[in-house]
PDB file of C-alpha atoms in Angstrom:
ATOM      1  CA  MET A 626     -10.124   0.407   6.981  1.00 92.00           C
ATOM      2  CA  PRO A 627      -6.582  -0.854   6.300  1.00 89.00           C
ATOM      3  CA  GLN A 628      -5.957  -4.499   7.179  1.00 88.00           C
ATOM      4  CA  LEU A 629      -2.997  -5.138   9.481  1.00 90.00           C
ATOM      5  CA  ILE A 630      -1.119  -8.365   8.768  1.00 92.00           C
ATOM      6  CA  GLU A 631       0.282  -9.206  12.195  1.00 94.00           C
ATOM      7  CA  LYS A 632       2.225 -12.292  11.162  1.00 95.00           C
ATOM      8  CA  PRO A 633       2.740 -14.558   8.154  1.00 94.00           C
ATOM      9  CA  THR A 634       1.518 -18.100   7.621  1.00 95.00           C
ATOM     10  CA  ARG A 635       4.183 -20.767   7.042  1.00 93.00           C
ATOM     11  CA  ILE A 636       3.593 -22.673   3.783  1.00 89.00           C
ATOM     12  CA  GLU A 637       5.194 -26.065   3.114  1.00 82.00           C
ATOM     13  CA  PRO A 638       7.023 -26.050  -0.245  1.00 77.00           C
ATOM     14  CA  THR A 639       8.199 -28.837  -2.515  1.00 73.00           C
ATOM     15  CA  GLY A 640      11.893 -29.352  -3.098  1.00 70.00           C
ATOM     16  CA  ASN A 641      14.883 -31.457  -2.153  1.00 72.00           C
ATOM     17  CA  LYS A 642      15.635 -29.727   1.214  1.00 74.00           C
ATOM     18  CA  PRO A 643      13.580 -27.943   3.869  1.00 76.00           C
ATOM     19  CA  LYS A 644      12.717 -24.374   2.871  1.00 78.00           C
ATOM     20  CA  GLN A 645      10.689 -21.759   4.718  1.00 85.00           C
ATOM     21  CA  ILE A 646       7.971 -19.798   2.945  1.00 86.00           C
ATOM     22  CA  ASP A 647       6.227 -17.186   5.085  1.00 92.00           C
ATOM     23  CA  GLU A 648       3.241 -15.711   3.251  1.00 91.00           C
ATOM     24  CA  TYR A 649       2.203 -12.259   4.414  1.00 92.00           C
ATOM     25  CA  ILE A 650      -0.349 -11.478   1.723  1.00 92.00           C
ATOM     26  CA  GLY A 651      -2.057 -14.097  -0.419  1.00 89.00           C
ATOM     27  CA  ARG A 652      -4.692 -16.809  -0.557  1.00 89.00           C
ATOM     28  CA  VAL A 653      -3.596 -18.541   2.641  1.00 91.00           C
ATOM     29  CA  ASN A 654      -2.836 -15.677   5.043  1.00 91.00           C
ATOM     30  CA  SER A 655      -5.097 -12.812   3.963  1.00 92.00           C
ATOM     31  CA  GLN A 656      -7.572 -14.428   1.515  1.00 89.00           C
ATOM     32  CA  THR A 657      -6.136 -12.239  -1.255  1.00 88.00           C
ATOM     33  CA  ASP A 658      -6.365 -13.874  -4.696  1.00 87.00           C
ATOM     34  CA  ALA A 659      -4.754 -11.191  -6.878  1.00 88.00           C
ATOM     35  CA  ILE A 660      -1.261 -11.231  -5.381  1.00 87.00           C
ATOM     36  CA  SER A 661       0.993 -13.198  -3.051  1.00 87.00           C
ATOM     37  CA  ILE A 662       3.831 -11.606  -1.070  1.00 90.00           C
ATOM     38  CA  ALA A 663       6.092 -14.008   0.799  1.00 89.00           C
ATOM     39  CA  GLN A 664       9.525 -14.138   2.373  1.00 88.00           C
ATOM     40  CA  MET A 665      11.490 -17.276   1.576  1.00 82.00           C
ATOM     41  CA  ARG A 666      14.526 -18.745   3.264  1.00 81.00           C
ATOM     42  CA  SER A 667      16.298 -21.481   1.311  1.00 77.00           C
ATOM     43  CA  PRO A 668      19.249 -23.615   2.373  1.00 77.00           C
ATOM     44  CA  SER A 669      22.229 -23.764   0.036  1.00 75.00           C
ATOM     45  CA  GLY A 670      21.617 -26.348  -2.670  1.00 74.00           C
ATOM     46  CA  TRP A 671      17.822 -26.192  -2.453  1.00 74.00           C
ATOM     47  CA  MET A 672      16.094 -26.893  -5.752  1.00 72.00           C
ATOM     48  CA  GLU A 673      12.675 -27.681  -7.152  1.00 76.00           C
ATOM     49  CA  PRO A 674      11.547 -29.158 -10.469  1.00 82.00           C
ATOM     50  CA  GLY A 675      11.310 -26.782 -13.429  1.00 89.00           C
ATOM     51  CA  GLN A 676       7.890 -25.236 -13.904  1.00 90.00           C
ATOM     52  CA  ARG A 677       5.767 -22.861 -15.978  1.00 94.00           C
ATOM     53  CA  PRO A 678       3.903 -20.763 -13.395  1.00 88.00           C
ATOM     54  CA  GLU A 679       0.466 -19.438 -14.265  1.00 89.00           C
ATOM     55  CA  PHE A 680       1.405 -16.046 -12.817  1.00 88.00           C
ATOM     56  CA  ASP A 681       4.104 -13.367 -13.037  1.00 90.00           C
ATOM     57  CA  GLU A 682       6.779 -13.792 -10.356  1.00 88.00           C
ATOM     58  CA  PHE A 683       8.882 -10.911  -9.000  1.00 89.00           C
ATOM     59  CA  THR A 684      11.815 -11.898  -6.778  1.00 88.00           C
ATOM     60  CA  LEU A 685      14.172  -9.666  -4.785  1.00 88.00           C
ATOM     61  CA  VAL A 686      17.295 -11.288  -3.312  1.00 87.00           C
ATOM     62  CA  LEU A 687      17.782 -10.109   0.274  1.00 86.00           C
ATOM     63  CA  LYS A 688      20.681 -12.394   1.209  1.00 86.00           C
ATOM     64  CA  GLY A 689      22.808 -14.883  -0.746  1.00 83.00           C
ATOM     65  CA  LYS A 690      22.543 -15.590  -4.478  1.00 85.00           C
ATOM     66  CA  LEU A 691      19.826 -17.037  -6.727  1.00 85.00           C
ATOM     67  CA  CYS A 692      20.565 -19.045  -9.877  1.00 86.00           C
ATOM     68  CA  VAL A 693      17.676 -18.971 -12.353  1.00 90.00           C
ATOM     69  CA  GLU A 694      17.726 -21.293 -15.355  1.00 92.00           C
ATOM     70  CA  TYR A 695      15.247 -20.662 -18.150  1.00 95.00           C
ATOM     71  CA  GLU A 696      14.783 -21.852 -21.718  1.00 95.00           C
ATOM     72  CA  GLY A 697      17.807 -20.487 -23.520  1.00 93.00           C
ATOM     73  CA  GLY A 698      20.055 -19.566 -20.611  1.00 96.00           C
ATOM     74  CA  LYS A 699      20.634 -18.793 -16.979  1.00 94.00           C
ATOM     75  CA  LEU A 700      20.961 -15.801 -14.663  1.00 93.00           C
ATOM     76  CA  GLU A 701      22.824 -15.188 -11.406  1.00 91.00           C
ATOM     77  CA  VAL A 702      20.818 -12.832  -9.189  1.00 90.00           C
ATOM     78  CA  ASN A 703      22.788 -11.267  -6.323  1.00 90.00           C
ATOM     79  CA  VAL A 704      21.870  -9.368  -3.149  1.00 89.00           C
ATOM     80  CA  GLY A 705      20.013  -6.174  -3.997  1.00 91.00           C
ATOM     81  CA  GLN A 706      19.065  -7.435  -7.465  1.00 93.00           C
ATOM     82  CA  ALA A 707      15.670  -8.615  -8.649  1.00 92.00           C
ATOM     83  CA  VAL A 708      14.362 -10.865 -11.405  1.00 91.00           C
ATOM     84  CA  ILE A 709      10.983 -11.008 -13.149  1.00 91.00           C
ATOM     85  CA  ALA A 710       9.666 -14.300 -14.542  1.00 91.00           C
ATOM     86  CA  ARG A 711       6.604 -13.869 -16.747  1.00 92.00           C
ATOM     87  CA  LYS A 712       3.537 -16.086 -16.705  1.00 92.00           C
ATOM     88  CA  GLY A 713       4.088 -19.321 -18.659  1.00 94.00           C
ATOM     89  CA  GLU A 714       7.878 -18.951 -18.850  1.00 95.00           C
ATOM     90  CA  TRP A 715       9.742 -22.172 -17.932  1.00 96.00           C
ATOM     91  CA  LEU A 716      12.271 -21.796 -15.139  1.00 91.00           C
ATOM     92  CA  THR A 717      14.021 -23.568 -12.298  1.00 87.00           C
ATOM     93  CA  THR A 718      16.339 -22.481  -9.481  1.00 82.00           C
ATOM     94  CA  PRO A 719      19.113 -25.079  -9.137  1.00 75.00           C
ATOM     95  CA  ARG A 720      22.256 -24.562  -7.058  1.00 64.00           C
ATOM     96  CA  THR A 721      20.594 -21.793  -5.106  1.00 63.00           C
ATOM     97  CA  GLN A 722      22.779 -20.143  -2.462  1.00 68.00           C
ATOM     98  CA  VAL A 723      20.021 -17.888  -1.224  1.00 60.00           C
ATOM     99  CA  THR A 724      19.201 -17.584   2.429  1.00 64.00           C
ATOM    100  CA  GLY A 725      16.552 -14.891   2.002  1.00 77.00           C
ATOM    101  CA  ILE A 726      14.343 -13.614  -0.813  1.00 74.00           C
ATOM    102  CA  LEU A 727      11.135 -11.644  -1.111  1.00 76.00           C
ATOM    103  CA  SER A 728       8.799 -13.038  -3.763  1.00 80.00           C
ATOM    104  CA  ILE A 729       5.701 -11.401  -5.176  1.00 78.00           C
ATOM    105  CA  TYR A 730       3.334 -13.389  -7.383  1.00 78.00           C
ATOM    106  CA  TYR A 731       0.830 -11.407  -9.437  1.00 79.00           C
ATOM    107  CA  THR A 732      -1.940 -13.885 -10.134  1.00 72.00           C
ATOM    108  CA  THR A 733      -4.439 -11.873 -12.196  1.00 65.00           C
ATOM    109  CA  GLY A 734      -4.333  -9.734 -15.289  1.00 55.00           C
TER     110      GLY A 734
END
């Protein structure tokens, strides 16, 4: 039987300003280990320390703009665009002007 996800669970992130992460599918909200699907709302100027995630990250910008810095360069990701960060790749998101993104983390494979 399909599982209905009626509402997300709010997850508290790290970073320099308050940010909202609402997980629909993942370890916290649906006890799903293989993938996490969350909607994020970030205030302008939100940033977190650089990291090397242990999973692939797929991000779709729904509103605003996302700056992604990685070893060797940086990207500007605009509304309607997406970015893929592979497992183990160093990245950070400084100077973010995003107010809404959809992130999918593929944690196995």
